[in-house]
Short mmCIF file of C-alpha atoms in Angstrom, two decimals:
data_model
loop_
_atom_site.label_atom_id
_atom_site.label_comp_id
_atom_site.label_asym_id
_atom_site.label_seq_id
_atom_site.Cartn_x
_atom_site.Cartn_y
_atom_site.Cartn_z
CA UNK H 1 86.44 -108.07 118.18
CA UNK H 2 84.46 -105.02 116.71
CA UNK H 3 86.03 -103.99 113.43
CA UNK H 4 86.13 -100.23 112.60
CA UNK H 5 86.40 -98.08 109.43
CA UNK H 6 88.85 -95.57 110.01
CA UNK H 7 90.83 -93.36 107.73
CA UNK H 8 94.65 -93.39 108.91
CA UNK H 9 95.52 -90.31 107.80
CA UNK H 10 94.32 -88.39 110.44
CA UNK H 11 96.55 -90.09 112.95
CA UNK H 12 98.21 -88.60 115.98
CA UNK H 13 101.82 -89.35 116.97
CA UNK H 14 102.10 -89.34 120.80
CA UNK H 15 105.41 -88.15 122.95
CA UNK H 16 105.21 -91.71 123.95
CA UNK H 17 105.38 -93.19 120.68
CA UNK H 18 102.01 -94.07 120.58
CA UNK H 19 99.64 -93.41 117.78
CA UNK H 20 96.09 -91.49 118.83
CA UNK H 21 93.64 -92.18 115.54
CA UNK H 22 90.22 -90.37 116.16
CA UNK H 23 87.01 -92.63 115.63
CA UNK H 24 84.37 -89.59 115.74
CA UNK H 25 81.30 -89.40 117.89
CA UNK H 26 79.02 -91.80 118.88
CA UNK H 27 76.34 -89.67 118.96
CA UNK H 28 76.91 -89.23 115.09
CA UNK H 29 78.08 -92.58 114.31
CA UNK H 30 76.28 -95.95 115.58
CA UNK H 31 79.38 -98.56 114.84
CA UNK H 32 80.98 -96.70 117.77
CA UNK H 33 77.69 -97.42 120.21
CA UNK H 34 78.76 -100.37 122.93
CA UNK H 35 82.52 -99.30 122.56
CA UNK H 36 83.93 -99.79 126.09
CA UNK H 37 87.38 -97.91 127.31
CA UNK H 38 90.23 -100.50 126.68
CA UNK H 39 88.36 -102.73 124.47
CA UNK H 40 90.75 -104.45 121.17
CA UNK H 41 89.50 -103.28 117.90
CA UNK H 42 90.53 -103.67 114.53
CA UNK H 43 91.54 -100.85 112.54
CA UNK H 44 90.02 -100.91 108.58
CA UNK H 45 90.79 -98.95 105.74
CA UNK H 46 88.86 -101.60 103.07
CA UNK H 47 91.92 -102.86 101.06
CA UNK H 48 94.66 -100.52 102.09
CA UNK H 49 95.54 -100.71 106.00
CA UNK H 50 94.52 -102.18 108.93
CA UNK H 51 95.37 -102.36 112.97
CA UNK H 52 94.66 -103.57 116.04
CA UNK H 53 93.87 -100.98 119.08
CA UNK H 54 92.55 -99.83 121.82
CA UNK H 55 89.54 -97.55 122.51
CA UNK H 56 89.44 -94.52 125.03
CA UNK H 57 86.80 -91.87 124.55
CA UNK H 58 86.54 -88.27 125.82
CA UNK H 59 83.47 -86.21 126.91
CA UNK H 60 83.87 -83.03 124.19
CA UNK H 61 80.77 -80.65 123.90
CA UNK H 62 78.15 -82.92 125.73
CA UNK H 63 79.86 -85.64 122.79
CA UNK H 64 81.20 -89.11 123.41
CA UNK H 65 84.54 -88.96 120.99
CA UNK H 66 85.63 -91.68 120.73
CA UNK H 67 89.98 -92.66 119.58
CA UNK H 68 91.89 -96.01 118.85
CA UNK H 69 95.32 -95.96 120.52
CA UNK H 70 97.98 -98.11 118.78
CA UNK H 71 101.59 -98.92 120.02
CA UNK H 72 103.31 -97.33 117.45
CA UNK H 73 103.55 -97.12 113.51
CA UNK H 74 104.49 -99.54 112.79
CA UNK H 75 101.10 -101.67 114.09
CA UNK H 76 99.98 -100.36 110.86
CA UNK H 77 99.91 -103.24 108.35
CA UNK H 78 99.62 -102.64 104.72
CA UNK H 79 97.24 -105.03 103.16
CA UNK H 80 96.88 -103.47 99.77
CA UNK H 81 96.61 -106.29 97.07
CA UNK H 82 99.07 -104.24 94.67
CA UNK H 83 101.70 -103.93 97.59
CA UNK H 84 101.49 -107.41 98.94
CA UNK H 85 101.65 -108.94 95.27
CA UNK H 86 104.85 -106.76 94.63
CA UNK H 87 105.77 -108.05 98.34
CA UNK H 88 105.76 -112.00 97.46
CA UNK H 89 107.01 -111.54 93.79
CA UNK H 90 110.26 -109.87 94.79
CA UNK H 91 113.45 -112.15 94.97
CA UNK H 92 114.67 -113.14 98.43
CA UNK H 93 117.87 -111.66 99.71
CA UNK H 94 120.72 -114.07 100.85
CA UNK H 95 122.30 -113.53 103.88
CA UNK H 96 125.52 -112.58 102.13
CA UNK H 97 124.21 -109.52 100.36
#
């Protein structure tokens, strides 16, 4: 599975509750060379978040642009060290709460 560097900020929410992430252009960036439509990738941003999607691209400009495509927000998994260490140090929560 090809792993990409992506920032998640510039995310698209989709009517059908998809999220659209762009990638950039291949012409301009070789990690997106060999990319086919509909492969799995994973989504990286090194020590913050990461994903798993699919690729489409679109002809823009005489460009190959190419996008991830995730099923929703929350496919978006913090991994930040901070956050996960707060994660597993916090008390568990009975059921009777």
């Amino acid at each position: 599975m090809h792993e990409l560097f992506t920032d998640f900020m510039r995310l698209e929410r989709r009517p059908d509750g998809t999220v659209r992430i762009p990638l950039g252009s291949q012409e301009l960036s070789p990690d997106l060379a060999g990319l086919s439509d509909g492969e799995r990738v994973r989504l990286v941003y090194p020590h913050e978040l990461e994903a798993e999607a699919t690729v489409a691209h679109e002809r823009r400009d005489g460009n190959t642009v190419w996008y991830a495509i995730i099923s929703s927000m929350a496919a978006i998994r913090d991994i930040h060290p901070e956050t996960l260490s707060e994660r597993d140090q916090a008390p568990a929560r009975s059921h009777h709460e």
